[in-house]
Every structure is written in structure tokens, then in C-alpha cells.
Coordinates of N, CA and C in Angstrom, one line a residue:
Chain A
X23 N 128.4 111.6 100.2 CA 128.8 110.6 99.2 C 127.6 109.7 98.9
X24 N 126.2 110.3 98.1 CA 125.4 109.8 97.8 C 125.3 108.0 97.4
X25 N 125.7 108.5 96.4 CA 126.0 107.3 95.5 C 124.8 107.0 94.5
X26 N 124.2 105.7 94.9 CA 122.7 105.8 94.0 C 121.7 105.7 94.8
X27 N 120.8 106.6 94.7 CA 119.4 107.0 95.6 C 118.3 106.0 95.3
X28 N 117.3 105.7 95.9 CA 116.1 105.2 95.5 C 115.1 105.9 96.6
X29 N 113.7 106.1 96.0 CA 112.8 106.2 96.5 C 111.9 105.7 96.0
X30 N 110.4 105.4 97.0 CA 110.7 105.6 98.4 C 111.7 104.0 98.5
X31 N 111.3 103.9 99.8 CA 112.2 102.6 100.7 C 111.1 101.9 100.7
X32 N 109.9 101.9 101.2 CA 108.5 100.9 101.1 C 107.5 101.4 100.9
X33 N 106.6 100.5 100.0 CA 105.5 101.5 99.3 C 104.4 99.9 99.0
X34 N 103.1 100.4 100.2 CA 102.5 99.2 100.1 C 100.9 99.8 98.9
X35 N 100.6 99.0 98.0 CA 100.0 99.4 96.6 C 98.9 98.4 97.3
X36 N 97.5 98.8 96.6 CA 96.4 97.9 96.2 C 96.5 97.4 94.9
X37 N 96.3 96.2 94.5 CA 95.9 95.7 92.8 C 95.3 96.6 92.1
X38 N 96.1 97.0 90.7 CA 95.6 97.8 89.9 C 95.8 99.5 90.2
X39 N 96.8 99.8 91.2 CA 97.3 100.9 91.8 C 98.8 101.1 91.0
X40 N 98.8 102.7 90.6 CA 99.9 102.5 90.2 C 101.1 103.5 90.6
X41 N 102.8 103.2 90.1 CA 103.3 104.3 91.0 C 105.1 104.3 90.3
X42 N 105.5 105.0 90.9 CA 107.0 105.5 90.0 C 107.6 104.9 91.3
X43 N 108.7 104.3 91.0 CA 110.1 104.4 92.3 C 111.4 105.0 91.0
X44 N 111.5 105.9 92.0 CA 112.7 106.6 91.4 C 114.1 106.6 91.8
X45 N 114.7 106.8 90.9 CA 116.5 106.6 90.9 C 117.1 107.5 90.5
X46 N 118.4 107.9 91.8 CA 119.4 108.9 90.8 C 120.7 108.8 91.5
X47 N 121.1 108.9 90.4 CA 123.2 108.6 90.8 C 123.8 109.9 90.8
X48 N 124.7 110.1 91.7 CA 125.6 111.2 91.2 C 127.0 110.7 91.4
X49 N 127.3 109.9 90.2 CA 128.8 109.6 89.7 C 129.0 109.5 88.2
X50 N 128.1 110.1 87.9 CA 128.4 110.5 86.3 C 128.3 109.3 85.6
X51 N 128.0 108.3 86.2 CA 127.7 106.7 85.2 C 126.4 107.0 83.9
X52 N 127.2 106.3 83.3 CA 126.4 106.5 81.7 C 124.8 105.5 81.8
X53 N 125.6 103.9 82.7 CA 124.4 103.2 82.6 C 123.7 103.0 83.5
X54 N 122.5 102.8 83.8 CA 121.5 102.5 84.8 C 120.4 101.4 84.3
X55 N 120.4 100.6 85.8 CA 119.5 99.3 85.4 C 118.4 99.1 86.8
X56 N 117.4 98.7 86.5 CA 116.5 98.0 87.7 C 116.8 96.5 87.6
X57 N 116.5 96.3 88.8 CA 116.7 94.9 89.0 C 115.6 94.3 89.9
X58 N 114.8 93.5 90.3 CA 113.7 92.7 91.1 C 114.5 91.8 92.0
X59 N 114.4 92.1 93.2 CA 114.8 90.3 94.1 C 113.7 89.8 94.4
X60 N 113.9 88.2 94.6 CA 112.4 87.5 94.9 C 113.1 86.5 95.6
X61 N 113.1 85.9 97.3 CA 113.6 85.1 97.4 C 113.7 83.8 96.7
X62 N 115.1 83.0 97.0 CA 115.2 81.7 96.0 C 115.8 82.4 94.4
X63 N 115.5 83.2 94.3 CA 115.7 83.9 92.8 C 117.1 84.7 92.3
X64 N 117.4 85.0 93.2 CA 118.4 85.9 92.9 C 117.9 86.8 92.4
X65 N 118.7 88.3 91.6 CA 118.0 89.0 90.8 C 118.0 88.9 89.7
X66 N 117.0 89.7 88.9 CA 116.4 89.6 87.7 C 116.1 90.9 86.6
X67 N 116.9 90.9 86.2 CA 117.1 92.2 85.4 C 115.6 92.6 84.5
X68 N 115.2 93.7 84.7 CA 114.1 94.5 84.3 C 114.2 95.0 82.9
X69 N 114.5 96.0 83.2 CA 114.9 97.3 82.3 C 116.3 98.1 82.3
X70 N 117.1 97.8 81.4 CA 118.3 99.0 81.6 C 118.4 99.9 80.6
X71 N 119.1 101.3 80.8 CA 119.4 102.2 80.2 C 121.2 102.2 80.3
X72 N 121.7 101.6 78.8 CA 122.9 101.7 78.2 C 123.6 103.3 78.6
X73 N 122.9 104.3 78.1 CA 123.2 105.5 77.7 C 121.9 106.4 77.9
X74 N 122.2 107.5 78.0 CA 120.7 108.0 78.1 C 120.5 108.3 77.1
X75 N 119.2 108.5 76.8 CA 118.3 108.5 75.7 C 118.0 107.0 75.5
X76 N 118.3 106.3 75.6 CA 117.9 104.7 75.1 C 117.6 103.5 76.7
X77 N 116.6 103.0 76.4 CA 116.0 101.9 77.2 C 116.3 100.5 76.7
X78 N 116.1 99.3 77.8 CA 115.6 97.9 76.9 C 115.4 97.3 77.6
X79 N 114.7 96.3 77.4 CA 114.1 95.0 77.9 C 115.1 94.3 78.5
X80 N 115.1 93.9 79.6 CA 115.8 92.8 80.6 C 115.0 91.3 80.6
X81 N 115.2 90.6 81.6 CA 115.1 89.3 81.4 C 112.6 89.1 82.3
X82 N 112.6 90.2 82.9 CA 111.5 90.2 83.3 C 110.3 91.9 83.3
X83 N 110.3 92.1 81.7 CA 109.9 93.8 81.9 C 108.5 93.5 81.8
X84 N 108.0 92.9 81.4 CA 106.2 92.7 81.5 C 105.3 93.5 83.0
X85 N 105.0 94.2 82.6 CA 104.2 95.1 83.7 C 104.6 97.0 83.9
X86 N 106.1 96.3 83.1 CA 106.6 97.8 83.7 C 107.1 98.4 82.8
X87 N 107.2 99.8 82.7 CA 107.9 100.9 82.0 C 108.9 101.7 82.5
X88 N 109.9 101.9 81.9 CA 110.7 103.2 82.6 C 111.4 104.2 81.6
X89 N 111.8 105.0 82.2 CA 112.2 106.4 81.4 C 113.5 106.6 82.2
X90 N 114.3 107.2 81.2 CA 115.9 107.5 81.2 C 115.5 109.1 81.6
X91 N 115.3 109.8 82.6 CA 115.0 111.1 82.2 C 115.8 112.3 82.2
X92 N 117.1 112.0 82.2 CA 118.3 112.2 82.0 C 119.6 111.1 82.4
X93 N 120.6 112.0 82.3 CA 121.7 111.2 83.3 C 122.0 110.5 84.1
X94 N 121.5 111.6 85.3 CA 121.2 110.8 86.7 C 120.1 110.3 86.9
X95 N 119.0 110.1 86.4 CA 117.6 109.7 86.8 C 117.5 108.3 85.8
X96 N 116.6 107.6 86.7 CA 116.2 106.3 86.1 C 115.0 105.9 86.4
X97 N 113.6 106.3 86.0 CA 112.5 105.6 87.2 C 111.9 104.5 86.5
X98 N 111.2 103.7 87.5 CA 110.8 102.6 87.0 C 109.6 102.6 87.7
X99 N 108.2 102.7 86.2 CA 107.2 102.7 86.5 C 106.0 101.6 86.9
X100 N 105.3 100.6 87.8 CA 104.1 99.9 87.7 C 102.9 100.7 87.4
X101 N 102.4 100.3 86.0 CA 100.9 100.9 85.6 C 99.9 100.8 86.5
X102 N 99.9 99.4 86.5 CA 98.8 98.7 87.1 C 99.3 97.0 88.5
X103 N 99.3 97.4 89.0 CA 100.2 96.6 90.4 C 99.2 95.4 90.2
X104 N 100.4 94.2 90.8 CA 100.0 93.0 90.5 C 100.4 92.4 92.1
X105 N 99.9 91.5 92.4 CA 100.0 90.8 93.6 C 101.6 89.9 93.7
X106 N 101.7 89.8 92.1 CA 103.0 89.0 91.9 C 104.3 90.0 92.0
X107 N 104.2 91.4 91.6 CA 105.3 92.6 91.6 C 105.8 92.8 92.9
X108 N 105.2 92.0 93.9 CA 105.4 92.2 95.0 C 106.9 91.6 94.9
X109 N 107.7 92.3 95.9 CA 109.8 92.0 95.5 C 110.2 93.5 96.3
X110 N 111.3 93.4 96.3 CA 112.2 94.3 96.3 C 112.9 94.6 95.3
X111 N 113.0 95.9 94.9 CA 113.6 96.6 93.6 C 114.7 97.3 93.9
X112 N 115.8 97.0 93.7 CA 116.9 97.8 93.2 C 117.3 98.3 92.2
X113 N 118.1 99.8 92.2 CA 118.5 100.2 91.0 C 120.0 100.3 90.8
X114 N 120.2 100.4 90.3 CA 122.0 100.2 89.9 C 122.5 100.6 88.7
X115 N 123.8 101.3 89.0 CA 124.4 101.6 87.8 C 125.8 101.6 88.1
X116 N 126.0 101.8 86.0 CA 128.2 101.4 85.8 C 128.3 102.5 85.1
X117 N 129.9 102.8 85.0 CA 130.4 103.6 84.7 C 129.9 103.5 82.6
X118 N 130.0 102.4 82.6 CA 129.5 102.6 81.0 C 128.8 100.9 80.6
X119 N 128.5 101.0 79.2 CA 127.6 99.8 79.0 C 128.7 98.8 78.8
X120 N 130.2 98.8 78.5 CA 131.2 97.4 79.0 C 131.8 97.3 80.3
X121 N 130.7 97.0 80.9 CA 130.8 96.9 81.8 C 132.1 96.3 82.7
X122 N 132.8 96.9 83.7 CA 133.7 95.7 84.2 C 133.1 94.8 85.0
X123 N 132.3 95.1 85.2 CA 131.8 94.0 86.8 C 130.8 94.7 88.0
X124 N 131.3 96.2 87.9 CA 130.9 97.0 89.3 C 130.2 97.3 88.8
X125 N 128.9 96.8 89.6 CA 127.5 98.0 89.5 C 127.7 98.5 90.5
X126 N 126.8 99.5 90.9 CA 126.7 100.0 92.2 C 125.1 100.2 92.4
X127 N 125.0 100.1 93.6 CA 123.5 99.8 93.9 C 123.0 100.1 94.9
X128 N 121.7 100.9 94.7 CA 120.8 101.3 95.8 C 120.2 100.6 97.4
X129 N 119.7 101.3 97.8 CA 119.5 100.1 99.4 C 118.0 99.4 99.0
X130 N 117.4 100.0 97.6 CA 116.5 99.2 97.6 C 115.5 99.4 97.9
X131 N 114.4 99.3 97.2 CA 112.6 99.5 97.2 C 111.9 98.6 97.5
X132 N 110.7 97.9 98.7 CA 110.3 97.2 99.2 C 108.5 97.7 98.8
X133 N 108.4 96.6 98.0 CA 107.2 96.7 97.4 C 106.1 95.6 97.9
X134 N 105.1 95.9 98.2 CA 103.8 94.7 98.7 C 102.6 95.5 97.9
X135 N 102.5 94.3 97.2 CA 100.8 94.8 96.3 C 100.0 93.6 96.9
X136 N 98.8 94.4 97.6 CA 97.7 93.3 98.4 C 96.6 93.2 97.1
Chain B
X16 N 120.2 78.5 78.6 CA 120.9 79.8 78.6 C 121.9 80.0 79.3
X17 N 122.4 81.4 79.7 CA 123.1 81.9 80.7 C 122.5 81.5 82.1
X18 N 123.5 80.9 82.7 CA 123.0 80.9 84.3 C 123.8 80.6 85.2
X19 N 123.9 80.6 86.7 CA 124.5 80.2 87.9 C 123.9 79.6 88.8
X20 N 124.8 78.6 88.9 CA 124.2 78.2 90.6 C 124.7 77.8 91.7
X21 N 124.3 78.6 92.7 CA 125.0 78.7 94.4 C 124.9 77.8 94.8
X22 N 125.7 77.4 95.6 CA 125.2 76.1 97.1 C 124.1 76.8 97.3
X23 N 122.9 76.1 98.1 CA 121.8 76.4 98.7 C 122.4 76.8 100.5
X24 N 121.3 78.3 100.4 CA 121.9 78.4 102.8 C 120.9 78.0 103.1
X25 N 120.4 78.3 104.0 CA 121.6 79.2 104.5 C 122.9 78.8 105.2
X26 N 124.0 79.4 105.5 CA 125.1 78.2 105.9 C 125.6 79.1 107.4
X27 N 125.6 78.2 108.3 CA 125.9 78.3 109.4 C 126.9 78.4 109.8
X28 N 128.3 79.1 110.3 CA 129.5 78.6 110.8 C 129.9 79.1 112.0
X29 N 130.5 78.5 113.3 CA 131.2 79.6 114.1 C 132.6 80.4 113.5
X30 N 132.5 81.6 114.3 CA 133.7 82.5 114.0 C 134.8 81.4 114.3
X31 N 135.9 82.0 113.2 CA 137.0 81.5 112.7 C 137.3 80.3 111.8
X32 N 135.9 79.5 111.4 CA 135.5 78.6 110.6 C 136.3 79.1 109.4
X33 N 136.4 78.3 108.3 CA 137.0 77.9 106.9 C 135.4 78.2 106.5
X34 N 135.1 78.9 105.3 CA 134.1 79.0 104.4 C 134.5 78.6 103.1
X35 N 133.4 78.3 102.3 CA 133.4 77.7 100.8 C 132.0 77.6 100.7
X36 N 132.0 78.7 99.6 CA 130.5 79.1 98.9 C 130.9 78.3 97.4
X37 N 130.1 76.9 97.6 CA 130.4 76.6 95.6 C 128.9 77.9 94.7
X38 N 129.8 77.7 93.0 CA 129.5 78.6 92.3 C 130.1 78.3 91.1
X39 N 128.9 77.7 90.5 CA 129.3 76.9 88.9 C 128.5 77.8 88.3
X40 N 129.0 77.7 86.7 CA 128.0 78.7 85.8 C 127.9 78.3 84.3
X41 N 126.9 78.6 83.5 CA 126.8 78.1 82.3 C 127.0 79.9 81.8
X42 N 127.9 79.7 80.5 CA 127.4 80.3 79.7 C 128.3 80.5 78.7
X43 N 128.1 81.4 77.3 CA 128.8 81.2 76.0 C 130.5 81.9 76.2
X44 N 131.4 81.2 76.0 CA 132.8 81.7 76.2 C 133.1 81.7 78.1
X45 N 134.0 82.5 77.8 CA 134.7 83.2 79.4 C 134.7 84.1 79.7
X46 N 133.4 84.4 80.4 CA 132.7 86.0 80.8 C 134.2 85.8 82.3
X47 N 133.7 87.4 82.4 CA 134.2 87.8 83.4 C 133.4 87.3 84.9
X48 N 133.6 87.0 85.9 CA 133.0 86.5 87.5 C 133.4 87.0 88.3
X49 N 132.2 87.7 89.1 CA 132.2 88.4 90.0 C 131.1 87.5 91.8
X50 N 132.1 87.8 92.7 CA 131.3 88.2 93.8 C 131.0 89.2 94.4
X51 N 129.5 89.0 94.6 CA 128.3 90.5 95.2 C 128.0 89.8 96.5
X52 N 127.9 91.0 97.5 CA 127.7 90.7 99.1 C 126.8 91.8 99.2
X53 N 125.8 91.6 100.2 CA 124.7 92.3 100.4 C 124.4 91.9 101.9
X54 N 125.0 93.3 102.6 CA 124.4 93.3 104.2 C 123.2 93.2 104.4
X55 N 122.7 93.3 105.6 CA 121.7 93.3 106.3 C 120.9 95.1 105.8
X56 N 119.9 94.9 105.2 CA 119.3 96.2 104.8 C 120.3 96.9 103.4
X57 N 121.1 96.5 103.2 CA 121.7 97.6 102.2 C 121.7 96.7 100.9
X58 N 122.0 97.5 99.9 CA 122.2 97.0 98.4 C 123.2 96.1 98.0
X59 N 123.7 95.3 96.8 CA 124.8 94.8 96.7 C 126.1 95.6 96.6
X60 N 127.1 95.2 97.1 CA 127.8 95.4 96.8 C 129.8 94.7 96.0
X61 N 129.9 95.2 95.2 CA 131.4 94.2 94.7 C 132.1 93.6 95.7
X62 N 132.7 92.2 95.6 CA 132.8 91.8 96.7 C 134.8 91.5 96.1
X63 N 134.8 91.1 94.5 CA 136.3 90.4 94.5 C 135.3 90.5 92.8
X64 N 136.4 90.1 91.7 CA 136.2 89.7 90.8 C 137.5 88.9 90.0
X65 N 137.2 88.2 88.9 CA 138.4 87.3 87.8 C 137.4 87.5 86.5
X66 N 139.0 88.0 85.9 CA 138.5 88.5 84.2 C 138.9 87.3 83.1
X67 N 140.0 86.7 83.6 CA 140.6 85.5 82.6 C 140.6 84.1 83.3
X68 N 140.7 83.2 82.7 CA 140.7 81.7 83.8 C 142.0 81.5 84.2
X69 N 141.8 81.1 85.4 CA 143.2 81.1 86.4 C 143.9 82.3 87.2
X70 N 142.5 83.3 86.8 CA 142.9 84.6 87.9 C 142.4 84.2 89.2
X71 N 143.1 85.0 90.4 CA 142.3 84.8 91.4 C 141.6 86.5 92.4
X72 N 140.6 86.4 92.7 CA 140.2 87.3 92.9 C 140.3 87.3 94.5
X73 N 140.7 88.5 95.1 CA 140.4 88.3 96.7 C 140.0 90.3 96.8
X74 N 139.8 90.0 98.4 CA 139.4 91.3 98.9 C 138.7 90.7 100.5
X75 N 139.2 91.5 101.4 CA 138.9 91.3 102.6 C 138.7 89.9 102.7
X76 N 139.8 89.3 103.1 CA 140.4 87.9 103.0 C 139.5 87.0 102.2
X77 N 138.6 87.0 101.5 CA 138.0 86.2 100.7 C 138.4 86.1 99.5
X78 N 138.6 84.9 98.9 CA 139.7 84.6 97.6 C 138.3 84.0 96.8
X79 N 138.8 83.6 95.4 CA 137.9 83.2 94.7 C 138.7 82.5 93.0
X80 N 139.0 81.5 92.8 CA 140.0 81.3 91.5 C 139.0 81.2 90.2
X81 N 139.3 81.6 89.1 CA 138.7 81.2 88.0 C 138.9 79.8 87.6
X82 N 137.7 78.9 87.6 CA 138.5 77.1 87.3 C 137.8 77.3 85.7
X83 N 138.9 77.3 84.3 CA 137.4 77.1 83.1 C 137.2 75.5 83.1
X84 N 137.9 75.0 83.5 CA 137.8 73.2 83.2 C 136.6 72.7 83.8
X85 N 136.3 73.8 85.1 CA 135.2 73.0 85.9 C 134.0 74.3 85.8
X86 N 134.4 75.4 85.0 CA 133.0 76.5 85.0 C 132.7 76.9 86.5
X87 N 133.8 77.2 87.1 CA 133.2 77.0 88.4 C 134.3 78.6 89.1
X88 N 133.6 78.4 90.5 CA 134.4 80.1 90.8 C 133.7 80.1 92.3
X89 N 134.3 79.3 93.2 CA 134.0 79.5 94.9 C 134.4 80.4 95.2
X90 N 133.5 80.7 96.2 CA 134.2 81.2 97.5 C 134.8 80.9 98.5
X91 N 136.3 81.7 99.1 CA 136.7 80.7 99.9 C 136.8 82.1 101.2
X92 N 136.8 81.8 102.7 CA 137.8 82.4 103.3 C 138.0 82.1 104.6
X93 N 139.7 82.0 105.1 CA 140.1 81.2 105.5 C 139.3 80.9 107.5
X94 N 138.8 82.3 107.4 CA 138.9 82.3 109.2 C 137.8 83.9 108.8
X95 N 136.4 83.1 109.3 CA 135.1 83.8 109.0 C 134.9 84.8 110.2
X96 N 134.5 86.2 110.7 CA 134.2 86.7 111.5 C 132.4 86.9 111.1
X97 N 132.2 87.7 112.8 CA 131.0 87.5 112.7 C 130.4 88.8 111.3
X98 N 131.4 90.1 111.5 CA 131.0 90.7 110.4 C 130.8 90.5 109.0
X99 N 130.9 89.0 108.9 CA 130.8 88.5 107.6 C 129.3 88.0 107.3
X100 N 128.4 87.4 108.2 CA 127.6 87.6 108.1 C 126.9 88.4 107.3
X101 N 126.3 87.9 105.6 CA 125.5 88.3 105.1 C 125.0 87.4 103.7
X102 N 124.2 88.1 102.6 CA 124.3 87.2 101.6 C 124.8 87.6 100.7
X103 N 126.0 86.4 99.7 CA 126.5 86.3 98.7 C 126.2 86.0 97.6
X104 N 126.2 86.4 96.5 CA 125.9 85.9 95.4 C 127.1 86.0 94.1
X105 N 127.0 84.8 93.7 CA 127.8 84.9 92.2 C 127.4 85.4 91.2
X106 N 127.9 85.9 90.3 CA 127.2 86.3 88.8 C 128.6 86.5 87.9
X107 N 128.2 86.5 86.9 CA 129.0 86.7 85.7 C 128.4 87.4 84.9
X108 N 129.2 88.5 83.9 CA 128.7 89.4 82.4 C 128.5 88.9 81.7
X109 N 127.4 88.5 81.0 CA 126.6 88.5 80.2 C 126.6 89.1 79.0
X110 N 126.0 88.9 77.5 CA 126.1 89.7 76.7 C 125.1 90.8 76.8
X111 N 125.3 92.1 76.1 CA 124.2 92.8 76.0 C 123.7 93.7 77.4
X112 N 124.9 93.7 78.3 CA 124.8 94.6 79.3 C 124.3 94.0 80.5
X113 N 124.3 93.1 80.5 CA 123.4 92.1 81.5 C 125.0 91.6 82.6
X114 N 124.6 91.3 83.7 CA 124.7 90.6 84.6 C 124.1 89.5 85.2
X115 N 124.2 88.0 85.4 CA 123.4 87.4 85.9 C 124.0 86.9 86.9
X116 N 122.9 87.1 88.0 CA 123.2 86.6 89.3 C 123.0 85.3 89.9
X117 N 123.2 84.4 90.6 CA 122.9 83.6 91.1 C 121.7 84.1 92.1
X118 N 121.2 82.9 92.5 CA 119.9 82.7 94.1 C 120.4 83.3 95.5
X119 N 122.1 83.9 95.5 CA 122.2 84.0 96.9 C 122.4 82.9 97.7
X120 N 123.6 83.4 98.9 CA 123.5 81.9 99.9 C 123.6 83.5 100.5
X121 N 122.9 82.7 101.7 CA 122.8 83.8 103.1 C 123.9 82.7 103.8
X122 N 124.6 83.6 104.3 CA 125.9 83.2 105.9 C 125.5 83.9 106.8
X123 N 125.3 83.0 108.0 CA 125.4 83.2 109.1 C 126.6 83.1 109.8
X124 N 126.9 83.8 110.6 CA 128.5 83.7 111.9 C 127.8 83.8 113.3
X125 N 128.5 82.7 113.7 CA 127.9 82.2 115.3 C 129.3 83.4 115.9
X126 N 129.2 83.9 117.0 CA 129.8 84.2 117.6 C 130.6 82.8 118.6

């Protein structure tokens, strides 16, 4: 009972290094989102995909890109790593874009850019 | 904008303590409110939710009422074990697919 995958689990970057953490669900959910924790912060929505084929901007996407690359897959790319990207990333997803409430959510990507 | 905000933790209690996480929120209309709990190492997960004001949300003895008068949506539960131990956060739906979460309170359970 998978649920939603991430990789890797920790992935330590140099400035200006760049790299994919990838996501995949197998519960047939339509939507998929990244999300950032930073302590004090709560999280902070990145990038989601409504439906596949379509992306959009969340509340902090500056740095990053991601690709819907089907159904199950969601990755979320840093070009060029920043000392501040340092966080933890989660990915998550709902059964569709009205959402009721339940995301469901990965154990999470532990990122350090020195 | 849209936003929430937790009591600040971390919050300490012994087992069998009364808990109350406050959790007020700004935002346009009467979104739906949800609590997310997130163990030690793992992702969030749904914890209880309220869709209309004056619902009450519970799950694993943790209740939670919709107040719209006060924009507000605690947590309550009556007699804390140590497996409770973790961090909570409030959030509400958002327009445009979004969820916004609160800062998180981390609970502690003393044995």
C-alpha cells in the first residue's frame, strides 16, 4: 500500500547544483502538489498540478520548475540551488482539484544546499 | 490574505492531560477546516475535518467545532496519551486548489 512515494529522502547540494526530487502516487488521484516546510512556517505551497497536463504557481515557485509527467508522476525540479531552498519538501496529492480536505502526503525530501 | 494562526509550542503535557490547540483563521467566506498531524519522520496526515459552521469534527478522541462568530476551530482532546505526541497543524481550503496551513504546534506527552 504505497501511497505517495518521494525520492530521494535526503539530498545534500552545493550552490548552483541542480536536481529533480521525484513523486508518484498509485491511487489514481487526478491532483498533485509540492509543498516546502521551513520551521515557524508551516507549509507553503510551490507548484500544483490540478489535472495532468497542466501546472501552476503556488504561493513560493521562484527557483523551481516542475513537470506533470503523467498521472502518477510529479517531479519537482531546482535549476540552480540556493542556500535558502534548504527545507523539507513534500509531495501530495487529492482525489481531484475540489478538493475535500484530504491530501495525502509523502514522508518527505530533506534538502541542505551549503 | 488567507491565513491561520496556531498557538505557538511547543506544548508540554503529562499523559491524561486535557489538550487545546487554539486556531483562528482569516479568510473570504466559510472554507472548509481541517486538522493535519504529522509524526515523528512521516508526512501529514488528516487528522478530523468541518465543512459548515457548527459542525464538529472528531477522530481518535480529538474533537474540533466550527465557531464562524469567532473564525476559530481548536483543538480539543479530553485525556492525551503519549502516542499523541506530534505536530499539528490547522489549515483551511483555499480558493484555486490551495490549502493553507498554519506554523504547526509540536505536542509533547510526558509519560
Amino acid at each position: 500500500n504505497a501511497g505517495v512515494t518521494q525520492t530521494p529522502k535526503f539530498q545534500v547540494l552545493k550552490t548552483g547544483q541542480s536536481m529533480t526530487l521525484q513523486c508518484a502516487q498509485d491511487m489514481n488521484h487526478n491532483s498533485m502538489y509540492w509543498y516546502r516546510q521551513d520551521p515557524g512556517m508551516g507549509l507553503r505551497l510551490i507548484y500544483y498540478s490540478a489535472s495532468e497536463g497542466t501546472t501552476d504557481k503556488g504561493e513560493v515557485p521562484n527557483g523551481y520548475n516542475v513537470s506533470r509527467l503523467n498521472k502518477r508522476e510529479f517531479s519537482l525540479r531546482l535549476e540552480s540551488a540556493a542556500p535558502s531552498q534548504t527545507s523539507v519538501y513534500f509531495c501530495a496529492s487529492s482525489l481531484d482539484r475540489a478538493i475535500t480536505g484530504e491530501l495525502f502526503f509523502g514522508e518527505g525530501s530533506r534538502l541542505t544546499v551549503l | 490574505g488567507d491565513s491561520v494562526t496556531q498557538m505557538e509550542g511547543p506544548v508540554t503535557l503529562s499523559e491524561e492531560a486535557f489538550l487545546t490547540i487554539n486556531c483562528t483563521y482569516t479568510a473570504t467566506g466559510y472554507p472548509s477546516l481541517f486538522w493535519y498531524v504529522q509524526y515523528p519522520g512521516e508526512g501529514l496526515q488528516l487528522l478530523l475535518k468541518a465543512t459548515k459552521a457548527d459542525d464538529k469534527g472528531s477522530n481518535k478522541g480529538f474533537e474540533a467545532t466550527y465557531r464562524k462568530e469567532t473564525t476559530s476551530f481548536h483543538l480539543e482532546k479530553g485525556s492525551v496519551q503519549v502516542s499523541d505526541s506530534a505536530v499539528y497543524f490547522c489549515a483551511f481550503y483555499s480558493s484555486a486548489s490551495k490549502i493553507i496551513f498554519g506554523s504547526g504546534t509540536r505536542l509533547s506527552i510526558r509519560p
